[in-house]
Each structure stands twice: as structure tokens, then as C-alpha cells.
CSV table of C-alpha atoms in Angstrom, one decimal:
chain,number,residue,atom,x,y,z
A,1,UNK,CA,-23.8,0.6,6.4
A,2,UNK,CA,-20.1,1.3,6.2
A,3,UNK,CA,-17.9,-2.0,5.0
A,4,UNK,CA,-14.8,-2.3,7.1
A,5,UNK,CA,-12.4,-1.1,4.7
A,6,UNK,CA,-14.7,2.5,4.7
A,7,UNK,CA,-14.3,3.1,8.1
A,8,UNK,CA,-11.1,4.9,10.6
A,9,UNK,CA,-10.5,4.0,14.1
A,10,UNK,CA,-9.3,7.2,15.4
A,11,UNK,CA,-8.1,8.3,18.9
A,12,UNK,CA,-9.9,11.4,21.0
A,13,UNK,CA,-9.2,13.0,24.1
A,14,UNK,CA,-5.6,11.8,23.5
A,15,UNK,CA,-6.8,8.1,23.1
A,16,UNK,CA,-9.0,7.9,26.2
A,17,UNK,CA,-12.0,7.2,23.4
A,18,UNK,CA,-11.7,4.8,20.7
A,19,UNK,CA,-14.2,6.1,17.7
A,20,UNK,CA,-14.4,4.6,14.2
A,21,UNK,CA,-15.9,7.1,11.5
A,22,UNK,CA,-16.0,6.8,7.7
A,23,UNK,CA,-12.8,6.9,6.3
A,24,UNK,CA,-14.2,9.0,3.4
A,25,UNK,CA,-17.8,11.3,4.6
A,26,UNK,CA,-17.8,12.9,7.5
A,27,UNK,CA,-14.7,12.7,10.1
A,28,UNK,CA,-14.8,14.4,13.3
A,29,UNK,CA,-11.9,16.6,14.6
A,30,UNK,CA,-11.7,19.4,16.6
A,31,UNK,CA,-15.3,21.0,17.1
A,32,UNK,CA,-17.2,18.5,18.6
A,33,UNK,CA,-15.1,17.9,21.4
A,34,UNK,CA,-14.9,21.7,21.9
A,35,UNK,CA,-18.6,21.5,22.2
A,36,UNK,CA,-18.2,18.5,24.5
A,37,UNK,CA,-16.0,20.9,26.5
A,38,UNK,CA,-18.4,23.7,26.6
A,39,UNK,CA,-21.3,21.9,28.7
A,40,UNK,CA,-21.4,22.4,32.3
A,41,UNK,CA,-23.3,19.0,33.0
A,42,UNK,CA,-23.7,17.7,36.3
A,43,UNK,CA,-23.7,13.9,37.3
A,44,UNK,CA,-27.4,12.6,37.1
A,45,UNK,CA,-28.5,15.4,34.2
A,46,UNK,CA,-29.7,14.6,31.0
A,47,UNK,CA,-28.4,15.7,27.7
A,48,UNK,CA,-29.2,15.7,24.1
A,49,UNK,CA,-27.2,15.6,20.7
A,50,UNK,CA,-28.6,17.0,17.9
A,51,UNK,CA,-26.9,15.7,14.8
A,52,UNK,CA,-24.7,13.2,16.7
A,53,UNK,CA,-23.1,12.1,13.9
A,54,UNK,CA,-20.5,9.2,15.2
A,55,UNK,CA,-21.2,10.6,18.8
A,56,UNK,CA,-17.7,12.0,19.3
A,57,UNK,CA,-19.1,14.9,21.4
A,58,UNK,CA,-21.5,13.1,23.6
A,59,UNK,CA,-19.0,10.7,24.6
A,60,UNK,CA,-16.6,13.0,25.3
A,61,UNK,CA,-18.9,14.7,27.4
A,62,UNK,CA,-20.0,11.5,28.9
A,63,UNK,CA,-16.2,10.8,29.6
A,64,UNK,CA,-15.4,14.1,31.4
A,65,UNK,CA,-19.0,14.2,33.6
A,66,UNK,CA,-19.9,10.6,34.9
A,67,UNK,CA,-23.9,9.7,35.2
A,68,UNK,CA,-25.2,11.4,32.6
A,69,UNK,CA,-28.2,10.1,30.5
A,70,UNK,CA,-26.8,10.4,26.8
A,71,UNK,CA,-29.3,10.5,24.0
A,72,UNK,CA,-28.6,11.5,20.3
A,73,UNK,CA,-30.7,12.6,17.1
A,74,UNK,CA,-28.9,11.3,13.9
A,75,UNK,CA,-30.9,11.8,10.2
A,76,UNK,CA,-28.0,9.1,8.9
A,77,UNK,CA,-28.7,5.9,9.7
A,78,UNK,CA,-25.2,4.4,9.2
A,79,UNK,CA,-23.6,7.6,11.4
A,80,UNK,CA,-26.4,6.3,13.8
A,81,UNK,CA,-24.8,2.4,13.4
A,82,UNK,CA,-21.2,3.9,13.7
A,83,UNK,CA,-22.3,6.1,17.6
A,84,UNK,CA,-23.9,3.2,19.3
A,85,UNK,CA,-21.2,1.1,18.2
A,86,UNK,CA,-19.1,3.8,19.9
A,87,UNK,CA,-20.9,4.1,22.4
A,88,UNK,CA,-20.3,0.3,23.5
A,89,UNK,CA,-17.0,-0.2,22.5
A,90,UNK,CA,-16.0,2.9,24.9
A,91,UNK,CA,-18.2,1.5,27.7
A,92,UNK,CA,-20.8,4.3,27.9
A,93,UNK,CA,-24.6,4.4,27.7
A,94,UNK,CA,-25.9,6.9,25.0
A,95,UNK,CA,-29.5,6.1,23.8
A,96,UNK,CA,-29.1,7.1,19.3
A,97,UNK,CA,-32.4,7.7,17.6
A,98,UNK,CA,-32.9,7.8,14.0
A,99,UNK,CA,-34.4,10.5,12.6
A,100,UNK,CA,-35.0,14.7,11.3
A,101,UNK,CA,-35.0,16.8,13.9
A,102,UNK,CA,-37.8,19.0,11.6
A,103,UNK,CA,-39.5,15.4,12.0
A,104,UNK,CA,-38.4,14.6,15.5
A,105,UNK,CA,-39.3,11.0,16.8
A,106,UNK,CA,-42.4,10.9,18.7
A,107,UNK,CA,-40.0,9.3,21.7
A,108,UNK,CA,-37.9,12.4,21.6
A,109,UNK,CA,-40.9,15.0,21.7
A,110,UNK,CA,-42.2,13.6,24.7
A,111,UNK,CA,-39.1,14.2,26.6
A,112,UNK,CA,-36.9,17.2,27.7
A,113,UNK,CA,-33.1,17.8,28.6
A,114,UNK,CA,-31.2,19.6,31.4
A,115,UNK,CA,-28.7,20.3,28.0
A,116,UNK,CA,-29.3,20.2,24.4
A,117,UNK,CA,-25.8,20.3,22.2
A,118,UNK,CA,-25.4,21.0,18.3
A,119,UNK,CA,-22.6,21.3,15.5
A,120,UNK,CA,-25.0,22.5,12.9
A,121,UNK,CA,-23.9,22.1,9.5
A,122,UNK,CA,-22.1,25.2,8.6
A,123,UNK,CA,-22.8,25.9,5.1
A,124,UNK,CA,-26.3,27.4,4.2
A,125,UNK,CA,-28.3,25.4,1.2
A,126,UNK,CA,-27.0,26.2,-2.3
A,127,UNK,CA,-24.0,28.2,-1.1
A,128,UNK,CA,-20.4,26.6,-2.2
A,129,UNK,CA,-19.5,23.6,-3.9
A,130,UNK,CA,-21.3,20.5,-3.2
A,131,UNK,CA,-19.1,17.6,-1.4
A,132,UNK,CA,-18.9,14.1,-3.2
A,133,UNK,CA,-19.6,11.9,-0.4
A,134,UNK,CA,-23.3,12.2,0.6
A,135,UNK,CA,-22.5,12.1,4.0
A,136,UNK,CA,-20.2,14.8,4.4
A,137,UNK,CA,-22.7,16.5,2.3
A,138,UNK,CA,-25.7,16.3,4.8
A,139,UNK,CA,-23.8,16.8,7.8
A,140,UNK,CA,-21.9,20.3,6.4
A,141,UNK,CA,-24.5,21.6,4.4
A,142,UNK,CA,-27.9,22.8,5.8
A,143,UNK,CA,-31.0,21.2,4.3
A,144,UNK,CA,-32.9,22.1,7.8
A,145,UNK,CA,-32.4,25.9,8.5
A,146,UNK,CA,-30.1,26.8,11.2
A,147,UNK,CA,-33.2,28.6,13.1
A,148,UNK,CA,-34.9,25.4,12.9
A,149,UNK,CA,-32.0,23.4,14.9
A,150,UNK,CA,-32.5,26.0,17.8
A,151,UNK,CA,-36.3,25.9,18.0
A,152,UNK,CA,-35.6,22.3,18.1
A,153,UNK,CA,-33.3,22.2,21.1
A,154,UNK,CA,-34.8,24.9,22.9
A,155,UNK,CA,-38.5,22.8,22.9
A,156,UNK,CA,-36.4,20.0,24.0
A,157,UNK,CA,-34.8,22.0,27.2
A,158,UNK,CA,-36.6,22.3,30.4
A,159,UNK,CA,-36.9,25.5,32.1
A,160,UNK,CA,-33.7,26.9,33.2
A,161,UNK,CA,-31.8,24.3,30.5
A,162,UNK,CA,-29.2,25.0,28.6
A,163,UNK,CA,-28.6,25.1,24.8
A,164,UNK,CA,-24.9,24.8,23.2
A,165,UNK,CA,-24.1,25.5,20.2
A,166,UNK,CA,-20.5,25.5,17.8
A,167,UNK,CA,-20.8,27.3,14.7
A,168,UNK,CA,-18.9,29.0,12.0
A,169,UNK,CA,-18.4,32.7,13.5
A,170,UNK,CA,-19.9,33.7,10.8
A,171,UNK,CA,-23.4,32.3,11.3
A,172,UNK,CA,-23.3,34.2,15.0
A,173,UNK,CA,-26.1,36.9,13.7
A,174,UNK,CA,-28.0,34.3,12.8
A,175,UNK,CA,-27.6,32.3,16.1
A,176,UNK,CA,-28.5,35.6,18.4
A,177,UNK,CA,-31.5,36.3,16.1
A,178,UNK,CA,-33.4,32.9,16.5
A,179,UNK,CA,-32.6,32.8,19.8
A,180,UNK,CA,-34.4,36.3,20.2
A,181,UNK,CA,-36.0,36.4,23.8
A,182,UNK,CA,-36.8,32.8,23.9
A,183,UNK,CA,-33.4,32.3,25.8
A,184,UNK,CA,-31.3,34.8,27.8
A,185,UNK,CA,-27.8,34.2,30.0
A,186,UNK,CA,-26.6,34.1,26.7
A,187,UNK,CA,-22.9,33.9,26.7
A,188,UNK,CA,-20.1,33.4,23.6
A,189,UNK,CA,-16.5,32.1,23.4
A,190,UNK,CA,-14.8,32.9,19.4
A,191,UNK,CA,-12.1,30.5,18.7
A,192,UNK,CA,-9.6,31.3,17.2
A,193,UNK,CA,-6.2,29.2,14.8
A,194,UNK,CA,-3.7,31.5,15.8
A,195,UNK,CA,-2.8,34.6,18.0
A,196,UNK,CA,-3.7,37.8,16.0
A,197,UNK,CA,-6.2,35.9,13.4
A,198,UNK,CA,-9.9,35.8,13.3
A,199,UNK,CA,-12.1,33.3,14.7
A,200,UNK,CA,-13.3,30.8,12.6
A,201,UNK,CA,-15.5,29.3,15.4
A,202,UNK,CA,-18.1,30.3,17.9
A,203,UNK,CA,-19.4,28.6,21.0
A,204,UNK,CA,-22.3,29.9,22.0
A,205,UNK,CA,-24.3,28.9,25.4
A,206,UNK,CA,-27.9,29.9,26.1
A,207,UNK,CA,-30.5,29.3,28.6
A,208,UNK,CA,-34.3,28.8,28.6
A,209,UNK,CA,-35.5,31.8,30.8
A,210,UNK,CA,-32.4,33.0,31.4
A,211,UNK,CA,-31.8,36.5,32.6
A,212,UNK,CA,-28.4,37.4,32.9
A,213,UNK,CA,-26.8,39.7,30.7
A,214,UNK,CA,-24.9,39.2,26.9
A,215,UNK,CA,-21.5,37.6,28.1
A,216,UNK,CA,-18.2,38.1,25.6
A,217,UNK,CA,-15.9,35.5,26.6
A,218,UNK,CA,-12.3,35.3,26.6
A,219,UNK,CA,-11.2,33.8,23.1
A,220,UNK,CA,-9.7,30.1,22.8
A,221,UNK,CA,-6.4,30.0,20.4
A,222,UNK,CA,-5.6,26.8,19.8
A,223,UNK,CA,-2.5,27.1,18.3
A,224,UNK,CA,0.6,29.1,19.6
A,225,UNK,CA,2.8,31.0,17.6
A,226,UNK,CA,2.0,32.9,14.3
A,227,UNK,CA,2.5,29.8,11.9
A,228,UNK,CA,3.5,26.1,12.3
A,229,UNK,CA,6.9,25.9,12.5
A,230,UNK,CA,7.6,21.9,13.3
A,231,UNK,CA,7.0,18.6,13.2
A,232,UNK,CA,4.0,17.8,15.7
A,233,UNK,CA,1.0,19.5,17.0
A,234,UNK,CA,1.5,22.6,18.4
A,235,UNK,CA,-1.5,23.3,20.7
A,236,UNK,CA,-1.8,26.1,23.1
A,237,UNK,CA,-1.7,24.7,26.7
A,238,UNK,CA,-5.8,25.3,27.1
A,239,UNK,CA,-6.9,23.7,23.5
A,240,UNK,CA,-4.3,20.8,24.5
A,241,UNK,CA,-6.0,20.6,28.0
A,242,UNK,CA,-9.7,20.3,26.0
A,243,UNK,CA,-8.5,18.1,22.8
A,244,UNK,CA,-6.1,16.0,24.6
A,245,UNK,CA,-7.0,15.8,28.4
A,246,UNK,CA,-10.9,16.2,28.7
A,247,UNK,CA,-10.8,19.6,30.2
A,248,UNK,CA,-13.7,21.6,30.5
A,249,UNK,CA,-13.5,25.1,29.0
A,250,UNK,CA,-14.7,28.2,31.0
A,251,UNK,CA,-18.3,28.8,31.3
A,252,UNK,CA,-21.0,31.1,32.4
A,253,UNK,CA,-20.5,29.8,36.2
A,254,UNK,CA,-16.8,30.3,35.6
């Protein structure tokens, strides 16, 4: 467990949530409530996190779609503390299990989702420089294969669910070749820092049975102009819309 003087109390969605996160492991910013943004839920549907971490993008989701049942998958138990503390401080119901999802909780097994979400971690086993805190250290670098996080999430879908996915662009071979022909419809948005620069980001959206053909979207920039130049964010007007308002981004109905 974190002490209080190892923990943040930091602002999302332009302070509608209220999440605390270590101060030093792993902080959430931008991509999990990109991924949040990504889900076309509907009220009454059920989704699943795997790798909640703090649970920034399931309650972000649960703050843009009302009536959804929220669970999450969290190997650290103290990230798993930190989300359904989260969870009640920002008045939402969001069910956090402890556990691998290459070990997934009996509970979990039995069940399936309208939507399973993942931020993987993006570095591949032995690759880079190991991090000093622990916990940034399991959730950026993979000790469960990226292929196994999307056999996990597409056992956990139901026919005709969903599976969404932000990665480092890239991992995006890797992402189209374990999804293979288990799931179709398969749409991808690159995200980009800056007009002109490459992506650094991918949100990719697949669904169990789907059938509809390979999808390019258009590209999110977050940031306008070539460099920053003041004081302040400077946001394009759709990432501001997503990080600071809750806005849904674009999807495959869209």
C-alpha cells in the first residue's frame, strides 16, 4: 500500500474526476483516457479493463456513458487499492479484481463483456532500460506477451463485442497479427504530437465476428502548431474536447 506522502491527487477530464496515483510508479496521463474515448458503450453494457491500473480509463468511460457495469483486472494489488478508492471517491461503481490476466480469476472466466479495453505495456521483455520503481516497471514493460492480452480480452467478449486497444504504433503488426481472423470490423486511429510528425500512438478497435472491412481512420493531433511556443497547454480543439471535456472520439459507427 501507498503511504500518503507516495501518492498525487490529480485532475482528469478537466477536474470532473478526482484520481490519486503514486506520486513516483506509474502516473496516468494522456492514453487512458484516449482509450476511454475510443469505446462506443451504451447505457446498461458491460465493460472490462484489463490492467486497470488506478482506473483512470474506466471511470472516464463510466463518466461519459452512464449505466455501465465497470469491472477491472489489476496484477498490482496497491494500483488495485488506489482504483476502488477512485472509484468511490468519484461516486461510480467499478467491480477491481486482483489478479494476471495469463492467470485470470475464476470470477472473471466465468463472465463475458459487451467491451473489453487495454493499455498494454508498451515495451517488450528485455528491451530498454529497466525503470526503478517496480510499479512503473510492470505496468510499461511486458512480462505477459502482448498476444496474450488480446486472447485474453477476446475470450472475455461476447459475440459481436468489442475489443480496444492503445498501443505504441509501433506494436501495430503485432496487434493485427494476434488478432488474425479471430476478430474482423477491425478499425485504427494513429495519434499523433504534432501536425507533420509520426504517430506515437495507435487505437485500435476490433470485434468478435466482425465482418466489415480494415478501416484507416482519420489521425488525432493533439497538439497544434509545429512546436510549443507558450505558456499553457496547447491542445488541438478535438484532443481538448477528449482530455478536457469527455468527448467521445470517432468510431466505426461514426
Amino acid at each position: 500500500m501507498f503511504g500518503l506522502d507516495e501518492i498525487t491527487t490529480d485532475g482528469f477530464l478537466g477536474g470532473r474526476l478526482s484520481i490519486v496515483q503514486p506520486a513516483a510508479g506509474y502516473r496516468a496521463a494522456a492514453d487512458p483516457v484516449l482509450l476511454a474515448a475510443a469505446v462506443q458503450a451504451r447505457p446498461g453494457q458491460a465493460v472490462l479493463e484489463l490492467g486497470c491500473g488506478v482506473g483512470v480509463a474506466s471511470l472516464c468511460l463510466g463518466w461519459r456513458v452512464a449505466g455501465l457495469a465497470l469491472a477491472g483486472l489489476e496484477v498490482q494489488p496497491a494500483y488495485a487499492a488506489l482504483a476502488r478508492q477512485n472509484a468511490a471517491a468519484n461516486r461510480q461503481d467499478f467491480e477491481v479484481f486482483e489478479g494476471d490476466l495469463a492467470a485470470m480469476p475464476a470470477v472473471l472466466r466465468s463472465r463475458t463483456f459487451d467491451h473489453v479495453i487495454a493499455n498494454p505495456p508498451f515495451f517488450a521483455a528485455g528491451s530498454g532500460t529497466a525503470a526503478r520503481d517496480p510499479g512503473r516497471e510492470t505496468a510499461q514493460r511486458e512480462a505477459t506477451p502482448l498476444g496474450d492480452w488480446i486472447d485474453a480480452g477476446l475470450r472475455r467478449l461476447r459475440p459481436g463485442g468489442w475489443l480496444t486497444l492503445i498501443q505504441s504504433a509501433e506494436r501495430l503488426p503485432d496487434i493485427l497479427a494476434a488478432l488474425g481472423r479471430r476478430a474482423g470490423s477491425v478499425t485504427v486511429m494513429s495519434v499523433a504530437p504534432r501536425p507533420g510528425r509520426a504517430a506515437g500512438r495507435v487505437i485500435v478497435r476490433a470485434r468478435k465476428g466482425g465482418r466489415a472491412p480494415f478501416r484507416l481512420m482519420a489521425p488525432l493531433i493533439l497538439h497544434d502548431g509545429p512546436a510549443h511556443l507558450r505558456d499553457g497547454d496547447d491542445y488541438s480543439a478535438e484532443a481538448r474536447a477528449v482530455l478536457r471535456e469527455g468527448a467521445a472520439l470517432p468510431g466505426p459507427d461514426t
